[in-house]
Coordinates of C-alpha atoms (C1' of nucleotides) in Angstrom, one line a residue:
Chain A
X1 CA -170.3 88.3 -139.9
X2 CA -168.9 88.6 -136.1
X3 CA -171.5 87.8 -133.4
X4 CA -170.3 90.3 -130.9
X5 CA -170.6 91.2 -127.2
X6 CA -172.8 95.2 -126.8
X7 CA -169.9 95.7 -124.1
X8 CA -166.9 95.0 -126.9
X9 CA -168.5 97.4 -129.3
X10 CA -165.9 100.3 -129.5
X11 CA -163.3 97.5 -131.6
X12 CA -165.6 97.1 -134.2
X13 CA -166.4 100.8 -135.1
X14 CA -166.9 100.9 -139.1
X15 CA -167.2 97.2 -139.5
X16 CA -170.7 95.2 -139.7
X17 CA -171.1 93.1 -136.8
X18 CA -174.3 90.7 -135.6
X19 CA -176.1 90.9 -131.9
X20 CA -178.4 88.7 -130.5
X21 CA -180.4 90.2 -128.3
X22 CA -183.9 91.8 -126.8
X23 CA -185.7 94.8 -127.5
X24 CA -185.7 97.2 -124.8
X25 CA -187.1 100.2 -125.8
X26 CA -188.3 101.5 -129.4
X27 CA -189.5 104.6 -130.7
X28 CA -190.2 105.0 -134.2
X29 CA -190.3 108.4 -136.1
X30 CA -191.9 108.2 -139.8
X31 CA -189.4 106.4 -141.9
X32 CA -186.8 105.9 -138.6
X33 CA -187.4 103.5 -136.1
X34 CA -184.9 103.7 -133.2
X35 CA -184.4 100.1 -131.0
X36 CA -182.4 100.4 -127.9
X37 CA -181.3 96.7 -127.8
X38 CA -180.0 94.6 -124.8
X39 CA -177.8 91.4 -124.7
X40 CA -176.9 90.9 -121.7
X41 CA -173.3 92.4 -121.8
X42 CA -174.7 96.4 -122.3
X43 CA -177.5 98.4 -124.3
X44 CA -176.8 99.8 -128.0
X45 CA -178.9 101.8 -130.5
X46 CA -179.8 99.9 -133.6
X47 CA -181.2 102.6 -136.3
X48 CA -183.5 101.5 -139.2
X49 CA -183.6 103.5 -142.5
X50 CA -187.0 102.7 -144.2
X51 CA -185.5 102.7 -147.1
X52 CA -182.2 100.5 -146.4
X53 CA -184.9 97.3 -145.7
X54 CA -187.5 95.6 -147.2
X55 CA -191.2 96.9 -146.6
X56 CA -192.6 94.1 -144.5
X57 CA -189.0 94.0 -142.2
X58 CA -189.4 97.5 -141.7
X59 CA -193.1 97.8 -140.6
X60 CA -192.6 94.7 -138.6
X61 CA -190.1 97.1 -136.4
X62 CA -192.5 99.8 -136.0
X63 CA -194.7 97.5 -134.1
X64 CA -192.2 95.1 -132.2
X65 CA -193.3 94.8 -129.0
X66 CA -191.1 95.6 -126.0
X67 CA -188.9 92.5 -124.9
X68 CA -188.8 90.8 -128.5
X69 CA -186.0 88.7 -129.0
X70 CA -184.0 89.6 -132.2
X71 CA -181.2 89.1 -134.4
X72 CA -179.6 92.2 -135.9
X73 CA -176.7 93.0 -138.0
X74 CA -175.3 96.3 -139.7
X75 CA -172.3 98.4 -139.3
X76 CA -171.2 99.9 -136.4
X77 CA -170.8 104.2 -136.4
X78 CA -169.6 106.3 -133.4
X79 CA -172.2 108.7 -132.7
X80 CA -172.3 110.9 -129.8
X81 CA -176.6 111.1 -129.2
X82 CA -176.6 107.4 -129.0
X83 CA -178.3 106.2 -125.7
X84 CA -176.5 103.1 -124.3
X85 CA -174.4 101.2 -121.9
X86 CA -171.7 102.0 -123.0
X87 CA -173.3 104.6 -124.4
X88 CA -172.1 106.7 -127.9
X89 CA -171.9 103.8 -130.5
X90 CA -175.0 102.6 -132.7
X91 CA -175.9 100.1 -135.2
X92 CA -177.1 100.7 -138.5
X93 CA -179.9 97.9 -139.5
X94 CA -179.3 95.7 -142.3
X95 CA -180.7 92.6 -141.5
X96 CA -183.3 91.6 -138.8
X97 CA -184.2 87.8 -137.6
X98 CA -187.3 88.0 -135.3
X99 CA -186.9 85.2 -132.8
X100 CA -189.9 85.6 -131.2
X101 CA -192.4 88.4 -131.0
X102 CA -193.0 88.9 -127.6
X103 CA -196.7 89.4 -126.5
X104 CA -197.9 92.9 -126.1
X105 CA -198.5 93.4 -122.0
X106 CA -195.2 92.9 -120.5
X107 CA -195.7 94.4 -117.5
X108 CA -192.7 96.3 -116.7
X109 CA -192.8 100.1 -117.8
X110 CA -189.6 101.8 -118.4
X111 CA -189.7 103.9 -115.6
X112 CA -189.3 103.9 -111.3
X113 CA -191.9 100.8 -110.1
X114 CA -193.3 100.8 -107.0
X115 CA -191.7 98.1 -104.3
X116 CA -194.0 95.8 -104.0
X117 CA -194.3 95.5 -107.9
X118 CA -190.9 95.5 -109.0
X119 CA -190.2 92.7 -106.5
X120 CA -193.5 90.2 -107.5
X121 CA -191.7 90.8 -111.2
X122 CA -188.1 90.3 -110.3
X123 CA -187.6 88.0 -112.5
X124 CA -188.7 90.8 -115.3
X125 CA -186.8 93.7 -112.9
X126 CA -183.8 92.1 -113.4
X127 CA -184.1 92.7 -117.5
X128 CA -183.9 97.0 -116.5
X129 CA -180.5 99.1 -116.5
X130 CA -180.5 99.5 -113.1
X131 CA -180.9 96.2 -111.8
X132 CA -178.7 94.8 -114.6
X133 CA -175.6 97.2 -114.1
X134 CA -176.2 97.0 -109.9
X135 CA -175.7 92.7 -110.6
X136 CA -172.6 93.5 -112.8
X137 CA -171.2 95.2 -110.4
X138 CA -172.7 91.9 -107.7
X139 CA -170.6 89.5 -109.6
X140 CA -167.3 91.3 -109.8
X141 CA -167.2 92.3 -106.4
X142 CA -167.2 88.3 -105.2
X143 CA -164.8 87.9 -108.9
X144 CA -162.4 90.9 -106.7
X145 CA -163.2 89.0 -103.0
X146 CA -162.3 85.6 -104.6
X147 CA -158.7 87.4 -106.8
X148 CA -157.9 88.9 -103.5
X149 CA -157.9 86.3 -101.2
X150 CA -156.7 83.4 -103.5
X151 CA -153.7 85.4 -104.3
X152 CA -152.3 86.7 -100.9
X153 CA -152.2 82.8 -98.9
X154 CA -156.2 81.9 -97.9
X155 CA -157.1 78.8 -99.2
X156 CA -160.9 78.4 -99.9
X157 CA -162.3 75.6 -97.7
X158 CA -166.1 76.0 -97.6
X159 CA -168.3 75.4 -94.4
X160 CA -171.5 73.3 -93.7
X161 CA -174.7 75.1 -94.6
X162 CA -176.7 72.2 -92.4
X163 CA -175.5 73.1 -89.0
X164 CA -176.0 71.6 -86.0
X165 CA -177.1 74.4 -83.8
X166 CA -176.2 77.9 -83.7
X167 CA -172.6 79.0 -84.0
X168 CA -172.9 82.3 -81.9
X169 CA -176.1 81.2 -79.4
X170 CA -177.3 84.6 -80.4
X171 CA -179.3 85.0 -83.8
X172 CA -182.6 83.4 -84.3
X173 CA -181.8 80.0 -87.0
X174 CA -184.0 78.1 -89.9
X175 CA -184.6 75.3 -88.4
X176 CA -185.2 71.9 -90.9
X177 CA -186.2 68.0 -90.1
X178 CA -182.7 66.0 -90.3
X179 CA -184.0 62.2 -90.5
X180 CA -183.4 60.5 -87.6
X181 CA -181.3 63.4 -85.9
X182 CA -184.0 65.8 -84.7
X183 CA -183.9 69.4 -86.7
X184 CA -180.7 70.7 -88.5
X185 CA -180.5 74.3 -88.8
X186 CA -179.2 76.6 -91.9
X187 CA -175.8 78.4 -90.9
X188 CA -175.3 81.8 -89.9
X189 CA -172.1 81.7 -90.2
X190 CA -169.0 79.7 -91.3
X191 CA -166.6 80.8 -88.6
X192 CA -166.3 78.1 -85.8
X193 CA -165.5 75.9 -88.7
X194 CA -163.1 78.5 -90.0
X195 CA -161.1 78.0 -87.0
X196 CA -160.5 74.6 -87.2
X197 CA -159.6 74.9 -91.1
X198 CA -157.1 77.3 -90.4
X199 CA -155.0 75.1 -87.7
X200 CA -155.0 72.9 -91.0
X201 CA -154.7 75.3 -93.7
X202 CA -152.8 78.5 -91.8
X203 CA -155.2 81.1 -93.8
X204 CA -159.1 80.3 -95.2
X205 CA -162.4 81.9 -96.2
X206 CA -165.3 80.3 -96.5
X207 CA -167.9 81.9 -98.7
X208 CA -171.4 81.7 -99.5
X209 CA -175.5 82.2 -98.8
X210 CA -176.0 82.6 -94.1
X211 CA -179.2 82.9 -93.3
X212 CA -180.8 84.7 -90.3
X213 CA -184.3 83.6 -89.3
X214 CA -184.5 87.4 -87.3
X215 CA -187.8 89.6 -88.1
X216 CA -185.8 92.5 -88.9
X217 CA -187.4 94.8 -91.3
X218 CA -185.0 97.7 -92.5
X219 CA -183.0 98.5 -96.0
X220 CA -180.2 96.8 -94.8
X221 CA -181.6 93.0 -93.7
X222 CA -182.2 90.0 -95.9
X223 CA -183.0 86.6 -94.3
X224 CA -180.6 84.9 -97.0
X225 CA -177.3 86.6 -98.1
X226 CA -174.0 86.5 -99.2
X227 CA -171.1 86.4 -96.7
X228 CA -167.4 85.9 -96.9
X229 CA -165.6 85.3 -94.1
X230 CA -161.4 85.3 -93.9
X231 CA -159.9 83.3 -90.8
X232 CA -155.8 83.6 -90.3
X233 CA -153.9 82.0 -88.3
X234 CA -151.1 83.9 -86.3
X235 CA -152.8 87.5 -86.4
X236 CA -154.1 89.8 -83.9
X237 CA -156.2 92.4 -84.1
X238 CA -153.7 95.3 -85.5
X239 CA -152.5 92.6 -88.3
X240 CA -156.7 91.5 -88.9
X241 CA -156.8 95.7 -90.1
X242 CA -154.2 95.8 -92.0
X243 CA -156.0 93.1 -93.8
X244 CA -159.7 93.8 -94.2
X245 CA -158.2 97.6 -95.3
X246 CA -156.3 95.8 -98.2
X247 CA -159.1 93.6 -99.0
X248 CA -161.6 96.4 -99.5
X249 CA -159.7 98.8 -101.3
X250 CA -158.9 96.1 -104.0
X251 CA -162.4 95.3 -104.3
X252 CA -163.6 99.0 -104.7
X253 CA -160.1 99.6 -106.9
X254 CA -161.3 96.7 -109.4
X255 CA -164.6 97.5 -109.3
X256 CA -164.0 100.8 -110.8
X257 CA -161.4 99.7 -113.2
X258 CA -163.9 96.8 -114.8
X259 CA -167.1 98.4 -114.0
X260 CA -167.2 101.7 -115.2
X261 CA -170.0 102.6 -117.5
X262 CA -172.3 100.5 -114.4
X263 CA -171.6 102.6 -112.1
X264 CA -171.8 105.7 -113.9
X265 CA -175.5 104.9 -115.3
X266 CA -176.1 104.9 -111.6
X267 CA -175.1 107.6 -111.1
X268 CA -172.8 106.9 -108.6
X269 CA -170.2 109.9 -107.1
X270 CA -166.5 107.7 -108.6
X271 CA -165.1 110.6 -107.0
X272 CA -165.9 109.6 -103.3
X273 CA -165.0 105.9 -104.1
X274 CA -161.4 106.8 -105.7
X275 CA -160.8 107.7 -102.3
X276 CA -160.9 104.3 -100.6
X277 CA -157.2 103.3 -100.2
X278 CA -155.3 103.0 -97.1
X279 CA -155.0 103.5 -94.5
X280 CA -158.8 103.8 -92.9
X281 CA -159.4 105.5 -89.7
X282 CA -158.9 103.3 -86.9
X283 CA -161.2 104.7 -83.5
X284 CA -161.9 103.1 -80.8
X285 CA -165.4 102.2 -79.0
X286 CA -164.2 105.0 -76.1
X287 CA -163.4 107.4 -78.7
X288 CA -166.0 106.7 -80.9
X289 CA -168.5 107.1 -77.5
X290 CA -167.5 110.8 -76.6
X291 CA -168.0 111.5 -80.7
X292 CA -171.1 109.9 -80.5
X293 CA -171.7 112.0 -76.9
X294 CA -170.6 115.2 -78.8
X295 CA -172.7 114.4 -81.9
X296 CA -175.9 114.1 -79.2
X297 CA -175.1 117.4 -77.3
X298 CA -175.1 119.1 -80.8
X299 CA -178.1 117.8 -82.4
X300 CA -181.0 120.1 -82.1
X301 CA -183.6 118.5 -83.5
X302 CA -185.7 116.5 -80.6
X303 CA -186.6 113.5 -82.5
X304 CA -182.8 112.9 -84.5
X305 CA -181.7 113.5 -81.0
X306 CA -183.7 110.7 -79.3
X307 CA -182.2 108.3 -81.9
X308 CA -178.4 109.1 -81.2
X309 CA -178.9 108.7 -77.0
X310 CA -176.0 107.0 -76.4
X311 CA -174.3 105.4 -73.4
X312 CA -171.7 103.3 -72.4
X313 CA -172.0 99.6 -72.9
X314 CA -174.2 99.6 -75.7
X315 CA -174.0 98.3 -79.1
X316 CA -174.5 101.3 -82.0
X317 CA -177.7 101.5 -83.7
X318 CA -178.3 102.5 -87.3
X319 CA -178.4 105.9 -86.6
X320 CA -175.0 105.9 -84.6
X321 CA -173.4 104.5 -87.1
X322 CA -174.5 107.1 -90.0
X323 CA -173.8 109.9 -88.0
X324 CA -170.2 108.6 -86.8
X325 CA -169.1 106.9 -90.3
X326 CA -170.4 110.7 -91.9
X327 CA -167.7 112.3 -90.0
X328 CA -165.3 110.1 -92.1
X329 CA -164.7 110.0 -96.0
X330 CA -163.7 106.6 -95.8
X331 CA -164.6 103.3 -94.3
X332 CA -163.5 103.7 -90.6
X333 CA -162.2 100.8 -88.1
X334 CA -163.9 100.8 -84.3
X335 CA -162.4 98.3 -82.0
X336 CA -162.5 97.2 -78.5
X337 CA -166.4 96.7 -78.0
X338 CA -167.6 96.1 -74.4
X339 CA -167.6 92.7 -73.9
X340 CA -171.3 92.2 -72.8
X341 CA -172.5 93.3 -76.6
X342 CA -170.3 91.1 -78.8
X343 CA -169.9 87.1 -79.6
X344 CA -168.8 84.7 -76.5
X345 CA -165.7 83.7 -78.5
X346 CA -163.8 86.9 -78.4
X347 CA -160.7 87.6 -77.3
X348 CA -160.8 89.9 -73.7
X349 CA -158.4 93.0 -73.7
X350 CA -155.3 92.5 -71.5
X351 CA -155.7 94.7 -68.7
X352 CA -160.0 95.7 -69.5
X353 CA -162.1 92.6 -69.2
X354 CA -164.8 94.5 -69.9
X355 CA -163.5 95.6 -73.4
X356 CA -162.7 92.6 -76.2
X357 CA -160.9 92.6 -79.3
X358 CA -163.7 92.9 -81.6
X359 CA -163.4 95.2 -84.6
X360 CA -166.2 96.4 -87.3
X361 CA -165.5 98.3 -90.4
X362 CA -168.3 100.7 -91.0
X363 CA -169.5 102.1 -94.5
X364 CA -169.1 105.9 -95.5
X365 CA -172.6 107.4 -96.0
X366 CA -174.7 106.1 -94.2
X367 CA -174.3 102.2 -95.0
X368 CA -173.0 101.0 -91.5
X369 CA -171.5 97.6 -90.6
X370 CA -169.9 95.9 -93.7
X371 CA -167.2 93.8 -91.9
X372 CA -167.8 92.3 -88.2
X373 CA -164.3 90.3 -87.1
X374 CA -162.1 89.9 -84.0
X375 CA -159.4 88.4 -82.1
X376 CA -160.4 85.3 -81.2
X377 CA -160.5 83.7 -77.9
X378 CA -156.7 81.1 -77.4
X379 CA -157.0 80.2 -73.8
X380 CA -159.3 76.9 -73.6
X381 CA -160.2 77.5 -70.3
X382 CA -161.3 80.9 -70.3
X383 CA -163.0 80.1 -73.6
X384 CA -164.8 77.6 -71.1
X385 CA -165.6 79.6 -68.6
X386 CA -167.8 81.9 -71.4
X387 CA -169.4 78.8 -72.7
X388 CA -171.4 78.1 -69.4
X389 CA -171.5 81.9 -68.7
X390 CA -173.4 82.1 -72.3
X391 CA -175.3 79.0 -70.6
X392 CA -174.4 77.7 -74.1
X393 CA -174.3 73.5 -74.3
X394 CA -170.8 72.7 -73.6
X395 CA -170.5 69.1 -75.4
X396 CA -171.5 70.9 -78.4
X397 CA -168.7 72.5 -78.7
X398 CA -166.4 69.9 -77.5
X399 CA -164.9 70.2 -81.3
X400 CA -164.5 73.5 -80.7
X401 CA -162.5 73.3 -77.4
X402 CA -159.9 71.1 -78.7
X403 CA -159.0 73.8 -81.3
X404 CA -157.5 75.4 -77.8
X405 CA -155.5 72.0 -76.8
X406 CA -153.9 71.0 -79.4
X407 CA -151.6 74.0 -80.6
X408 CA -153.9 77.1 -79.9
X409 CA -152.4 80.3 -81.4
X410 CA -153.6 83.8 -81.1
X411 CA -155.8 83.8 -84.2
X412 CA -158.4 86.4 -86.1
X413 CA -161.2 86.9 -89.0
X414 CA -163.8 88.8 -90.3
X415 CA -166.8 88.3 -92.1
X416 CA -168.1 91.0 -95.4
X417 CA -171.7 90.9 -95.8
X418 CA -171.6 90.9 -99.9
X419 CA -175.2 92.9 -100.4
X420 CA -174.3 95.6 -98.1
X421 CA -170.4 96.2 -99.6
X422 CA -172.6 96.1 -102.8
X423 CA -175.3 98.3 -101.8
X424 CA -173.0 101.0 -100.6
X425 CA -170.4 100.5 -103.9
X426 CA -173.5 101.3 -106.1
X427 CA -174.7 104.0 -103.8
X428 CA -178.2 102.4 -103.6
X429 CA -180.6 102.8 -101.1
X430 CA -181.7 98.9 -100.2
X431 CA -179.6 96.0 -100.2
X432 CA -182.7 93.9 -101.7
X433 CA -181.5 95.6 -105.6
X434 CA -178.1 94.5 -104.7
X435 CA -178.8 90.4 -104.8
X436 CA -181.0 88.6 -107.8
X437 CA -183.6 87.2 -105.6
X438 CA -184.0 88.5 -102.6
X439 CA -185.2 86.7 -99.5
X440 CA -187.1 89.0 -96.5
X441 CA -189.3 88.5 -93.7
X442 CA -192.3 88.7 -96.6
X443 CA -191.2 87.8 -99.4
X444 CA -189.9 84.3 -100.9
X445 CA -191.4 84.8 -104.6
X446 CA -190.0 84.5 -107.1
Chain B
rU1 C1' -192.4 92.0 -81.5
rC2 C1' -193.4 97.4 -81.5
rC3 C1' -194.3 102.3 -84.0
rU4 C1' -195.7 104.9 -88.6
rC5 C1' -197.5 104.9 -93.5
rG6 C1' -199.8 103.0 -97.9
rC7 C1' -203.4 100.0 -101.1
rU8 C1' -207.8 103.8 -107.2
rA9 C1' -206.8 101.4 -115.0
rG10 C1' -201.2 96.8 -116.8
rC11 C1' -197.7 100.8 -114.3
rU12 C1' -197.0 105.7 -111.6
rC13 C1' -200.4 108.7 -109.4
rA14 C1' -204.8 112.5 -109.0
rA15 C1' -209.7 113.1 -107.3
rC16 C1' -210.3 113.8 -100.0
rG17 C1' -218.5 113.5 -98.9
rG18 C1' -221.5 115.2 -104.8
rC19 C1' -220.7 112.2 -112.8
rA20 C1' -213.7 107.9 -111.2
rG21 C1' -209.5 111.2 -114.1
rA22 C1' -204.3 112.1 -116.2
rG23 C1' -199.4 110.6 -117.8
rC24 C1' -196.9 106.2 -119.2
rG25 C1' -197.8 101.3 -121.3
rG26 C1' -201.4 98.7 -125.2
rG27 C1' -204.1 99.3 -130.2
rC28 C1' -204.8 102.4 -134.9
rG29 C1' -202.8 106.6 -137.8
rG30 C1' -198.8 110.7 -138.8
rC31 C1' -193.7 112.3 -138.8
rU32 C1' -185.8 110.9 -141.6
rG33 C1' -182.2 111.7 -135.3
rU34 C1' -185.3 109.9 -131.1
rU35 C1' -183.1 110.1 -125.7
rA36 C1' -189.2 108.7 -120.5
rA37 C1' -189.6 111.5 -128.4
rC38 C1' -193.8 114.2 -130.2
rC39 C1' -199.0 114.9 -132.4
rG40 C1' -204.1 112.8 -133.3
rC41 C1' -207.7 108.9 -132.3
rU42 C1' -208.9 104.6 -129.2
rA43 C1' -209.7 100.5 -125.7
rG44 C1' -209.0 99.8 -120.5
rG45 C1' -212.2 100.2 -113.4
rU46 C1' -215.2 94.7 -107.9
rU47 C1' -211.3 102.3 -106.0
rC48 C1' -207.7 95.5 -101.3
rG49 C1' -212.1 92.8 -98.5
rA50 C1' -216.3 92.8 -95.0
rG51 C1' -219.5 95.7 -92.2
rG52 C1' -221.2 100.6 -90.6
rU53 C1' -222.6 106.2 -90.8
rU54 C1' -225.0 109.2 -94.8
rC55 C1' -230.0 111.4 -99.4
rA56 C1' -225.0 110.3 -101.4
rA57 C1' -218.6 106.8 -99.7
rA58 C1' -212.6 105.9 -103.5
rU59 C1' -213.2 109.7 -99.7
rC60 C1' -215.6 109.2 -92.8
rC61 C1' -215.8 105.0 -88.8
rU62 C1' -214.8 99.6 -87.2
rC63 C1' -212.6 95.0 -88.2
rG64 C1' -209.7 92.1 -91.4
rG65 C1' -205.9 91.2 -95.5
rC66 C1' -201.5 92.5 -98.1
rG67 C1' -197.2 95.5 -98.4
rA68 C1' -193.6 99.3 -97.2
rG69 C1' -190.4 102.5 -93.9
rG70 C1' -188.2 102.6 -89.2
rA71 C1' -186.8 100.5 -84.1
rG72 C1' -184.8 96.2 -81.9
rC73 C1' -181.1 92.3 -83.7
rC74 C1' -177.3 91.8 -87.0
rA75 C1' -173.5 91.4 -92.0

RNA sequence: UCCUCGCUAGCUCAACGGCAGAGCGGGCGGCUGUUAACCGCUAGGUUCGAGGUUCAAAUCCUCGGCGAGGAGCCA
């Protein structure tokens, strides 16, 4: 008899077929006992007959405890009031192998768990629809990020995690003992290396865990995530667009063609997603300042309207960001941040030094900054001249410089935080559900 | 770092100065279509900790601990 996958189940309506699996939930009605059963690939209704099993079998089921592993086989009906993922298939039991009993105080009740809880269980959490279906859809957004880049010319050379100091000057770093060589520090980001790769490799991406050492404390922070970040040789700003809008409409695009019956148990509105195809809004940081001026004047409300003060010069905050993206149905480009706000490495404006070619894609509702990129600075000696103005260490970046002697080209990239493109796709409100463990300011167990 | 809030049964919460409770989960029993099943019975407590006010504190006050939400910073 065919071991099959929960997920595959629709083939083998009318045939018997064996899962191996856990027991997630049970309720058991006289001579009926119904088992919602997990195997990792989805959820299906196994239904016990008293009378199609052997006395001790049976009455064994009416007491399983939640989580027991089990073997079950029977044949497979269609049946509409079956609960599942996919839901609307169920398996009649013939058989049962107990593979362990579980013991009777798992901890995890079937219902909404309070924060601090679900996160000292995580490694229970995981095990419940919602965090299961929110980590299928995890691993084929990087399965889409990876098909995406691989087949349109970036080759994937990964970056140094083990840094020697920070790339930006900016963000506050993990600092580690190195031997002999004073402290190392975890990377926040692969780009500087990126830039040399791609006067070798025309197109790369590097991709994995950044870590930021920052005490921020909001739904959208993690001290450890996921980050991929394209660099391209020979592309300005316009052509860096053009990109990150393909990019993210295939990821969305595959995510709804593989990942379905996930996103549906959460509930999420597929309408509002179908609608992520190009072209995305592209405004820029003066346009998207008189909105943001406009937005101000019209709020009522005293304390929303001390959040959106706005004024030239400054970086957006969370709330400036959720009210400008919710004017948008779709992810929305601004470009051209002042200069004083963003990275030392970015390319000035011609004509408005006070303007550079920096560009962040912003989430629809409510989810803010996904993608942070630019233009990057070509001249070497203007790229010089913001080193010492950054009071940055110049011989650290003497590596760095000679990218700008020895064939500079006008040259651009972008980085996707993974959890928050994650967070948004799933429509869930913290970006902690959206990787397995997550790391914050509090909180490094399990 | 700052502001705000929370901590009571395994879990989610109620009791808000006067006997510490419910639902879920656990155990036992009943029921042939359950969807967080339902019905009956049952076990389960250092009310985060220390100190204080009071005849009386889960409840009020002080200090401490732990956590969350938000700001700043960022993806």
């Amino acid at each position: 008899m065919a071991i099959i996958k929960i997920e595959d189940i629709s083939k083998y309506v009318g045939e018997e077929v064996t899962v191996q699996g856990w027991a997630y939930n049970r309720t058991d009605k006289g001579k009926l006992v119904f088992l919602l059963l997990r195997d990792g690939s989805g959820f299906v209704q196994c239904v016990a007959f008293k009378g199609d099993l052997d006395e001790t079998t049976f009455d064994q089921l009416t007491r399983l405890p939640q989580e027991s592993s089990v073997i079950i086989s029977g044949p497979v009906r269609e049946d509409k009031r079956a609960p599942g993922i996919p839901g609307g298939y169920e398996i009649g039991v013939k058989k049962v192998e107990f593979v362990q009993l579980a013991a009777e105080n798992y901890p995890m009740a079937l219902k909404e768990q309070g924060v601090d809880f679900a996160l000292d269980h995580r490694h229970l959490w995981i095990r419940m629809q919602s965090q299961w279906a929110i980590l299928r859809v995890r691993a084929t957004v990087i399965a889409a990020i990876r098909e995406w880049l691989d087949t349109n010319g970036f080759l994937n050379v990964d970056t140094p995690i083990l840094t020697p100091a920070a790339c930006e000057g900016t963000s506050t770093l993990f600092a580690t003992e190195y031997f002999d060589e004073g402290f190392a520090y975890l990377s926040q980001s692969g780009q500087l290396y990126n830039e040399a790769d791609i006067m070798a490799f025309g197109r790369v991406y590097c991709f994995g865990p950044t870590f930021r050492a920052e005490k921020s404390k909001t739904r959208r922070h993690l001290t450890e995530f996921w980050m991929v970040e394209p660099e391209v040789a020979f592309c300005d700003l316009d052509g860096l667009m053009e990109i990150e809008e393909q990019f993210v409409t295939h990821i969305v695009q595959r995510v709804l063609r593989d990942r379905m019956p996930e996103l549906k148990f959460l509930g999420r509105d597929i309408a509002r997603l179908e609608k992520i195809i190009p072209p995305f809004p592209r405004i820029s940081y003066d346009e998207a300042a008189k909105k943001l001026q406009e937005l101000y004047e019209a709020e009522t409300a005293p304390e929303k309207k001390a959040l959106l003060k706005f004024d030239w010069g400054i970086d957006f905050g969370a709330p400036h960001e959720t009210a400008l993206t919710n004017l948008y149905e779709k992810p929305v480009f601004v470009y051209g941040y002042p200069t004083a706000v963003k990275a030392f490495y970015m390319e000035p404006w011609p004509g408005r030094p006070e303007v550079c070619k920096s560009v962040d894609l912003l989430a629809p509702e409510g989810y803010g900054e996904i993608i942070g990129g630019s233009e990057r600075m070509s001249s070497h000696d203007l790229l010089l001249q913001r080193i010492h103005e950054h009071n940055l260490p110049e011989e650290a970046f003497t590596w760095y410089l000679d990218l700008r002697k020895f064939g500079s080209v006008p040259h651009s990239g972008f980085g996707m935080g993974v959890e928050r493109t994650v967070a948004w796709i799933c429509g869930i409100e913290h970006i902690r559900e959206a990787i397995p463990y997550p790391r914050t300011i509090k909180r490094v167990y399990p």
